[in-house]
Amino acid sequence: MHSTDPISTQQNADAVPRPAARRDIQGLRAVAVIAVVLSHLLDWPTGGFAGVDVFFVISGYLLTAIILRDVAATGSISLRSFYARRIRRILPAAVVVLIAVSAAAFFAFNGPRAIATMWDAVSSFFLVANWNFALAGTDYFHAADAVSPLQHFWSLSVEEQFYLVWPVALACVLLILPVAVRKTAHARTVVGVLATTVIAASFAWAVVQSTGDATVAYFSTLTRAWEIALGALIAVLASQLVRIPAALGGLLSWLGLAGVVASFFLLTPSDPPFPGPGAALPVCGAALVIIGGMRGGAEAHLFPLTNPVSVFFGNISYSLYLWHFPVIVFAAVLLPGSTGLTLAIVVGAILVFSLTSYFLIEQPIHRSPWLRRYSETSGVPAKKQPASVQPQPVVTPAARAETRPAGWTPGQRYFPGATPRPVAPRVAPPQQVALENPTTPAAQDVPTVAISARENKRAAWSQWREKFGSQLGITAGGFAVALTALLLLTNSAMGGSLITPIGPTAVASADDATDPTPAIQAELAAATQATEWPDLNPSMDNAITNGSQTNPARTCFEPATAPNVDACTWGSSSAPHHMYLVGDSTAMAYAPAFKQIAESSSGNWRITTIGLYGCRFTDVLVENSGAGVMDACTQRKADIAAIVSADSPDLVVVSNAYTLGNTVAGQPLSVTDLVSSTQSELEQFNAAGRVLYLAPPPMGASLGSCYSPLTSPLNCLSGVDSTWTEYEMAMEVAAAASGDTSMSSLTFSCWENSCPAFAGGIPTKYDQTHMTAAYAQHIAPVIRWNLEQLGLMSTSAN
């Protein structure tokens, strides 16, 4: 069996000399993984995510080099051996992480998030995590969900999907070549042509899809395959690249390292479009580092990569990558906001879990006899030698015609045209001397019995236990001590309340029977001071799980089909007054309140609620990644404007998100731009003086992160963000100038600028943005009261 050492360079068909290890490649892995960890931990550097692309190039180079060595030695590709190596290398540590994270999620997360994490683990195990996250990212109502602690498994899925196809494709292509030709440079030419084709096709598609559907492009195997294939092409060209002068190789290595590091600070997820062409800088940089060190001697001049610290972090890079993201995500739930102590705890936990995983799981199993095949006569793995315990007949040299060339050593594989490999002189044991001399009577009486494959394997496991036994014990003990220290530090960091009570509880006034606002304010004030989650109806878990599914107007805001106006109208069909509620998903969230207002108006009002979630009612198209939203937005706004204009209703209520955005061309839009654009859009409704701009509730906390059995409601308190405040004030001024009206949402969303996750025993939102249907119904009396006070609605029929 060929070596599976991941840091070995390739030995090509032309017998290119190779060192035992490529320290520069291990150092490059260290640079890549540290960039990824820092990006996730500190949001710095901004392009640290490109470290994953560096990994893709390294992987393509090393694994294709292993395949080419197989082809050069045997004329074929042993798929069984290849996939056995991948399983030993990748699977054990990954499975431990998946099991540990899934179990921890049911203790630290709320119910829906724990279940979602379990399904993320399932998709990761079956190597489809990237497509799972791509679909979630294009779902409008789940795109803003709390991040999965297993989201980083998308890159492992991409890589393994590639390697499910790549060796098989190479094996099929090589079948067209004669066996003797497969061991020559012609085989490399065929592999090179295939790799070049993949590079060209995948990169072209990456450029197209990164612009058209950035979320899917980021996770897609089709848009990342060119990065792995580039590494494969380097392995193909190794026999030529090894001839590069040492000075030029050193220059290429430094240029490549500079390109990789620069990419971490120059790139953003969307500028330039990623991964096509944005990933070109880190990918080409990694390729230059690999090429530059091909001749050897990188240790002498590339100290940032070849020093012992870099090499060590490169060695543990896989375990470090597996564990860093779950630790960061769980810490965001369990620990208070960013402080020096919490940062130290997170970094310490990442190192403890990563080192334990490397020394206790990854390295021992990778080097174990697991999934290796053993011959009858030796303890070394063999590719195809049937096991047998039957005595072997004695064969003298004269019993067979020797067709191999002189100088060939028995035991070596022989292929026609191959050159004998010189070996050191060997002293035969007495038994063998006797067997080779047929004149010795005693020798003819001694049978030769081969050692069974089972015994060989048992001996290999015995050697493995001898080598790794003490390492396993020391690592387990060290993990227990380190974990205890981390728990003590965590307990210290969590001491005391995370958020102090804001002030005295508001008390409902004597005017509650007329004005419902004080009662709602009292409920909000009480919620801001709650230290334990009360019994909620619906439960927070149900609210998060159901989302907008319980909203009676959801189909009136979907992009797939135009809304049925009759089905989206509430109240008596013969009511003398008619009102429209239009806008994006924030208008949809208000729909249950307006439905209740219409149905309790004693037949005086009918209210139609129509719009499109993700589509702001502005005359400029505001970018949104929701599936189908951009395709339907412009036409939906035009259709609704025509309906409203023809109907000439008593009142048009419009509600859009109070957040910033970009045009579809990527041009940022200010609050002033968005307010002005909203008014321009409403001019098409021909309802001047009859428009109410209803502010959405301020952005709330991320329930997926803040709500769990281990946290209190104080963790889910949120303030009123500055963008919302600026937007609300600008809209008030603009509405007053045009003779229209605006309404704030603070009276039923927050108390003294503090916004809780529940009020009156009801969850206020099911995510950061959208009200639950139950809470929208709960605040219907407040909205109606405000409409009446503004003179926009009355209970009379006249």
PDB file of N, CA and C in Angstrom, residues 631-690:
ATOM      1  N   ASP A 631     -37.676  38.449  -9.063  1.00  0.00           N
ATOM      2  CA  ASP A 631     -38.370  38.226 -10.335  1.00  0.00           C
ATOM      3  C   ASP A 631     -39.804  38.737 -10.301  1.00  0.00           C
ATOM      4  N   ALA A 632     -40.433  38.667  -9.112  1.00  0.00           N
ATOM      5  CA  ALA A 632     -41.852  39.012  -9.009  1.00  0.00           C
ATOM      6  C   ALA A 632     -42.103  40.425  -8.505  1.00  0.00           C
ATOM      7  N   CYS A 633     -41.101  41.060  -7.900  1.00  0.00           N
ATOM      8  CA  CYS A 633     -41.326  42.296  -7.152  1.00  0.00           C
ATOM      9  C   CYS A 633     -41.894  43.430  -8.013  1.00  0.00           C
ATOM     10  N   THR A 634     -41.243  43.746  -9.104  1.00  0.00           N
ATOM     11  CA  THR A 634     -41.657  44.902  -9.909  1.00  0.00           C
ATOM     12  C   THR A 634     -43.081  44.747 -10.419  1.00  0.00           C
ATOM     13  N   GLN A 635     -43.400  43.575 -10.953  1.00  0.00           N
ATOM     14  CA  GLN A 635     -44.744  43.358 -11.483  1.00  0.00           C
ATOM     15  C   GLN A 635     -45.788  43.350 -10.374  1.00  0.00           C
ATOM     16  N   ARG A 636     -45.449  42.788  -9.215  1.00  0.00           N
ATOM     17  CA  ARG A 636     -46.411  42.748  -8.118  1.00  0.00           C
ATOM     18  C   ARG A 636     -46.760  44.169  -7.653  1.00  0.00           C
ATOM     19  N   LYS A 637     -45.769  45.031  -7.554  1.00  0.00           N
ATOM     20  CA  LYS A 637     -46.044  46.410  -7.136  1.00  0.00           C
ATOM     21  C   LYS A 637     -46.922  47.125  -8.166  1.00  0.00           C
ATOM     22  N   ALA A 638     -46.657  46.898  -9.428  1.00  0.00           N
ATOM     23  CA  ALA A 638     -47.461  47.535 -10.475  1.00  0.00           C
ATOM     24  C   ALA A 638     -48.902  47.040 -10.444  1.00  0.00           C
ATOM     25  N   ASP A 639     -49.076  45.729 -10.243  1.00  0.00           N
ATOM     26  CA  ASP A 639     -50.431  45.166 -10.199  1.00  0.00           C
ATOM     27  C   ASP A 639     -51.220  45.729  -9.019  1.00  0.00           C
ATOM     28  N   ILE A 640     -50.579  45.810  -7.854  1.00  0.00           N
ATOM     29  CA  ILE A 640     -51.282  46.296  -6.660  1.00  0.00           C
ATOM     30  C   ILE A 640     -51.598  47.783  -6.793  1.00  0.00           C
ATOM     31  N   ALA A 641     -50.674  48.535  -7.358  1.00  0.00           N
ATOM     32  CA  ALA A 641     -50.937  49.967  -7.566  1.00  0.00           C
ATOM     33  C   ALA A 641     -52.153  50.162  -8.466  1.00  0.00           C
ATOM     34  N   ALA A 642     -52.263  49.331  -9.504  1.00  0.00           N
ATOM     35  CA  ALA A 642     -53.414  49.449 -10.411  1.00  0.00           C
ATOM     36  C   ALA A 642     -54.715  49.090  -9.695  1.00  0.00           C
ATOM     37  N   ILE A 643     -54.682  48.054  -8.849  1.00  0.00           N
ATOM     38  CA  ILE A 643     -55.877  47.640  -8.112  1.00  0.00           C
ATOM     39  C   ILE A 643     -56.325  48.730  -7.160  1.00  0.00           C
ATOM     40  N   VAL A 644     -55.378  49.255  -6.397  1.00  0.00           N
ATOM     41  CA  VAL A 644     -55.729  50.273  -5.397  1.00  0.00           C
ATOM     42  C   VAL A 644     -56.208  51.551  -6.075  1.00  0.00           C
ATOM     43  N   SER A 645     -55.521  51.957  -7.127  1.00  0.00           N
ATOM     44  CA  SER A 645     -55.893  53.191  -7.824  1.00  0.00           C
ATOM     45  C   SER A 645     -57.304  53.096  -8.392  1.00  0.00           C
ATOM     46  N   ALA A 646     -57.658  51.938  -8.936  1.00  0.00           N
ATOM     47  CA  ALA A 646     -58.993  51.767  -9.512  1.00  0.00           C
ATOM     48  C   ALA A 646     -60.070  51.714  -8.441  1.00  0.00           C
ATOM     49  N   ASP A 647     -59.710  51.252  -7.242  1.00  0.00           N
ATOM     50  CA  ASP A 647     -60.693  51.075  -6.167  1.00  0.00           C
ATOM     51  C   ASP A 647     -60.919  52.358  -5.373  1.00  0.00           C
ATOM     52  N   SER A 648     -59.916  53.233  -5.328  1.00  0.00           N
ATOM     53  CA  SER A 648     -59.989  54.492  -4.570  1.00  0.00           C
ATOM     54  C   SER A 648     -60.484  54.266  -3.143  1.00  0.00           C
ATOM     55  N   PRO A 649     -59.704  53.557  -2.306  1.00  0.00           N
ATOM     56  CA  PRO A 649     -60.142  53.227  -0.952  1.00  0.00           C
ATOM     57  C   PRO A 649     -60.092  54.433  -0.009  1.00  0.00           C
ATOM     58  N   ASP A 650     -60.656  54.250   1.173  1.00  0.00           N
ATOM     59  CA  ASP A 650     -60.635  55.310   2.192  1.00  0.00           C
ATOM     60  C   ASP A 650     -59.237  55.505   2.764  1.00  0.00           C
ATOM     61  N   LEU A 651     -58.470  54.427   2.846  1.00  0.00           N
ATOM     62  CA  LEU A 651     -57.152  54.518   3.475  1.00  0.00           C
ATOM     63  C   LEU A 651     -56.234  53.448   2.896  1.00  0.00           C
ATOM     64  N   VAL A 652     -54.980  53.834   2.672  1.00  0.00           N
ATOM     65  CA  VAL A 652     -53.928  52.891   2.261  1.00  0.00           C
ATOM     66  C   VAL A 652     -52.857  52.893   3.343  1.00  0.00           C
ATOM     67  N   VAL A 653     -52.666  51.769   3.983  1.00  0.00           N
ATOM     68  CA  VAL A 653     -51.620  51.617   4.998  1.00  0.00           C
ATOM     69  C   VAL A 653     -50.454  50.880   4.346  1.00  0.00           C
ATOM     70  N   VAL A 654     -49.270  51.452   4.409  1.00  0.00           N
ATOM     71  CA  VAL A 654     -48.093  50.824   3.827  1.00  0.00           C
ATOM     72  C   VAL A 654     -47.059  50.603   4.924  1.00  0.00           C
ATOM     73  N   SER A 655     -46.471  49.416   4.939  1.00  0.00           N
ATOM     74  CA  SER A 655     -45.436  49.094   5.922  1.00  0.00           C
ATOM     75  C   SER A 655     -44.300  48.362   5.229  1.00  0.00           C
ATOM     76  N   ASN A 656     -43.105  48.930   5.342  1.00  0.00           N
ATOM     77  CA  ASN A 656     -41.884  48.329   4.791  1.00  0.00           C
ATOM     78  C   ASN A 656     -40.865  48.172   5.911  1.00  0.00           C
ATOM     79  N   ALA A 657     -39.852  47.370   5.674  1.00  0.00           N
ATOM     80  CA  ALA A 657     -38.765  47.214   6.639  1.00  0.00           C
ATOM     81  C   ALA A 657     -38.035  48.536   6.825  1.00  0.00           C
ATOM     82  N   TYR A 658     -37.688  48.848   8.050  1.00  0.00           N
ATOM     83  CA  TYR A 658     -36.904  50.050   8.345  1.00  0.00           C
ATOM     84  C   TYR A 658     -35.432  49.662   8.507  1.00  0.00           C
ATOM     85  N   THR A 659     -34.881  49.144   7.443  1.00  0.00           N
ATOM     86  CA  THR A 659     -33.460  48.795   7.403  1.00  0.00           C
ATOM     87  C   THR A 659     -32.874  49.316   6.102  1.00  0.00           C
ATOM     88  N   LEU A 660     -31.559  49.440   6.066  1.00  0.00           N
ATOM     89  CA  LEU A 660     -30.898  49.905   4.857  1.00  0.00           C
ATOM     90  C   LEU A 660     -30.869  48.790   3.819  1.00  0.00           C
ATOM     91  N   GLY A 661     -30.489  49.117   2.608  1.00  0.00           N
ATOM     92  CA  GLY A 661     -30.434  48.129   1.537  1.00  0.00           C
ATOM     93  C   GLY A 661     -29.622  48.628   0.367  1.00  0.00           C
ATOM     94  N   ASN A 662     -29.549  47.800  -0.663  1.00  0.00           N
ATOM     95  CA  ASN A 662     -28.813  48.129  -1.883  1.00  0.00           C
ATOM     96  C   ASN A 662     -29.719  47.943  -3.092  1.00  0.00           C
ATOM     97  N   THR A 663     -29.397  48.625  -4.144  1.00  0.00           N
ATOM     98  CA  THR A 663     -30.073  48.365  -5.406  1.00  0.00           C
ATOM     99  C   THR A 663     -29.596  47.021  -5.937  1.00  0.00           C
ATOM    100  N   VAL A 664     -30.250  46.496  -6.954  1.00  0.00           N
ATOM    101  CA  VAL A 664     -29.828  45.217  -7.521  1.00  0.00           C
ATOM    102  C   VAL A 664     -28.443  45.318  -8.149  1.00  0.00           C
ATOM    103  N   ALA A 665     -28.017  46.532  -8.434  1.00  0.00           N
ATOM    104  CA  ALA A 665     -26.670  46.734  -8.975  1.00  0.00           C
ATOM    105  C   ALA A 665     -25.635  46.873  -7.869  1.00  0.00           C
ATOM    106  N   GLY A 666     -26.076  46.783  -6.602  1.00  0.00           N
ATOM    107  CA  GLY A 666     -25.153  46.869  -5.485  1.00  0.00           C
ATOM    108  C   GLY A 666     -24.929  48.269  -4.950  1.00  0.00           C
ATOM    109  N   GLN A 667     -25.660  49.258  -5.453  1.00  0.00           N
ATOM    110  CA  GLN A 667     -25.494  50.631  -4.983  1.00  0.00           C
ATOM    111  C   GLN A 667     -26.198  50.794  -3.632  1.00  0.00           C
ATOM    112  N   PRO A 668     -25.497  51.241  -2.595  1.00  0.00           N
ATOM    113  CA  PRO A 668     -26.136  51.385  -1.279  1.00  0.00           C
ATOM    114  C   PRO A 668     -27.188  52.494  -1.279  1.00  0.00           C
ATOM    115  N   LEU A 669     -28.261  52.263  -0.534  1.00  0.00           N
ATOM    116  CA  LEU A 669     -29.357  53.222  -0.420  1.00  0.00           C
ATOM    117  C   LEU A 669     -29.411  53.759   1.004  1.00  0.00           C
ATOM    118  N   SER A 670     -29.466  55.076   1.125  1.00  0.00           N
ATOM    119  CA  SER A 670     -29.547  55.697   2.450  1.00  0.00           C
ATOM    120  C   SER A 670     -30.995  55.725   2.919  1.00  0.00           C
ATOM    121  N   VAL A 671     -31.199  56.131   4.184  1.00  0.00           N
ATOM    122  CA  VAL A 671     -32.549  56.273   4.711  1.00  0.00           C
ATOM    123  C   VAL A 671     -33.322  57.298   3.892  1.00  0.00           C
ATOM    124  N   THR A 672     -32.679  58.404   3.564  1.00  0.00           N
ATOM    125  CA  THR A 672     -33.332  59.447   2.762  1.00  0.00           C
ATOM    126  C   THR A 672     -33.757  58.901   1.403  1.00  0.00           C
ATOM    127  N   ASP A 673     -32.875  58.113   0.775  1.00  0.00           N
ATOM    128  CA  ASP A 673     -33.209  57.514  -0.520  1.00  0.00           C
ATOM    129  C   ASP A 673     -34.439  56.616  -0.404  1.00  0.00           C
ATOM    130  N   LEU A 674     -34.475  55.804   0.624  1.00  0.00           N
ATOM    131  CA  LEU A 674     -35.552  54.835   0.777  1.00  0.00           C
ATOM    132  C   LEU A 674     -36.882  55.506   1.114  1.00  0.00           C
ATOM    133  N   VAL A 675     -36.848  56.526   1.962  1.00  0.00           N
ATOM    134  CA  VAL A 675     -38.078  57.245   2.308  1.00  0.00           C
ATOM    135  C   VAL A 675     -38.645  57.941   1.076  1.00  0.00           C
ATOM    136  N   SER A 676     -37.771  58.635   0.344  1.00  0.00           N
ATOM    137  CA  SER A 676     -38.205  59.327  -0.869  1.00  0.00           C
ATOM    138  C   SER A 676     -38.743  58.344  -1.900  1.00  0.00           C
ATOM    139  N   SER A 677     -38.072  57.177  -2.019  1.00  0.00           N
ATOM    140  CA  SER A 677     -38.494  56.177  -2.981  1.00  0.00           C
ATOM    141  C   SER A 677     -39.838  55.558  -2.593  1.00  0.00           C
ATOM    142  N   THR A 678     -40.091  55.434  -1.308  1.00  0.00           N
ATOM    143  CA  THR A 678     -41.389  54.920  -0.848  1.00  0.00           C
ATOM    144  C   THR A 678     -42.510  55.873  -1.237  1.00  0.00           C
ATOM    145  N   GLN A 679     -42.291  57.156  -1.003  1.00  0.00           N
ATOM    146  CA  GLN A 679     -43.324  58.134  -1.367  1.00  0.00           C
ATOM    147  C   GLN A 679     -43.561  58.160  -2.881  1.00  0.00           C
ATOM    148  N   SER A 680     -42.491  58.037  -3.662  1.00  0.00           N
ATOM    149  CA  SER A 680     -42.642  58.016  -5.120  1.00  0.00           C
ATOM    150  C   SER A 680     -43.477  56.821  -5.566  1.00  0.00           C
ATOM    151  N   GLU A 681     -43.268  55.679  -4.934  1.00  0.00           N
ATOM    152  CA  GLU A 681     -44.039  54.482  -5.282  1.00  0.00           C
ATOM    153  C   GLU A 681     -45.511  54.680  -4.938  1.00  0.00           C
ATOM    154  N   LEU A 682     -45.795  55.300  -3.784  1.00  0.00           N
ATOM    155  CA  LEU A 682     -47.197  55.463  -3.353  1.00  0.00           C
ATOM    156  C   LEU A 682     -47.942  56.496  -4.191  1.00  0.00           C
ATOM    157  N   GLU A 683     -47.227  57.334  -4.945  1.00  0.00           N
ATOM    158  CA  GLU A 683     -47.912  58.277  -5.825  1.00  0.00           C
ATOM    159  C   GLU A 683     -48.722  57.543  -6.892  1.00  0.00           C
ATOM    160  N   GLN A 684     -48.307  56.326  -7.252  1.00  0.00           N
ATOM    161  CA  GLN A 684     -49.031  55.554  -8.266  1.00  0.00           C
ATOM    162  C   GLN A 684     -50.381  55.043  -7.757  1.00  0.00           C
ATOM    163  N   PHE A 685     -50.610  55.150  -6.441  1.00  0.00           N
ATOM    164  CA  PHE A 685     -51.861  54.659  -5.865  1.00  0.00           C
ATOM    165  C   PHE A 685     -52.994  55.699  -5.959  1.00  0.00           C
ATOM    166  N   ASN A 686     -52.622  56.932  -6.345  1.00  0.00           N
ATOM    167  CA  ASN A 686     -53.620  58.013  -6.441  1.00  0.00           C
ATOM    168  C   ASN A 686     -54.437  58.136  -5.154  1.00  0.00           C
ATOM    169  N   ALA A 687     -53.707  58.139  -4.020  1.00  0.00           N
ATOM    170  CA  ALA A 687     -54.382  58.205  -2.717  1.00  0.00           C
ATOM    171  C   ALA A 687     -53.768  59.293  -1.851  1.00  0.00           C
ATOM    172  N   ALA A 688     -53.407  60.402  -2.454  1.00  0.00           N
ATOM    173  CA  ALA A 688     -52.772  61.488  -1.705  1.00  0.00           C
ATOM    174  C   ALA A 688     -53.657  61.923  -0.548  1.00  0.00           C
ATOM    175  N   GLY A 689     -53.053  62.086   0.623  1.00  0.00           N
ATOM    176  CA  GLY A 689     -53.793  62.478   1.818  1.00  0.00           C
ATOM    177  C   GLY A 689     -54.504  61.327   2.496  1.00  0.00           C
ATOM    178  N   ARG A 690     -54.478  60.149   1.873  1.00  0.00           N
ATOM    179  CA  ARG A 690     -55.144  58.975   2.450  1.00  0.00           C
ATOM    180  C   ARG A 690     -54.141  57.821   2.652  1.00  0.00           C
TER     181      ARG A 690
END
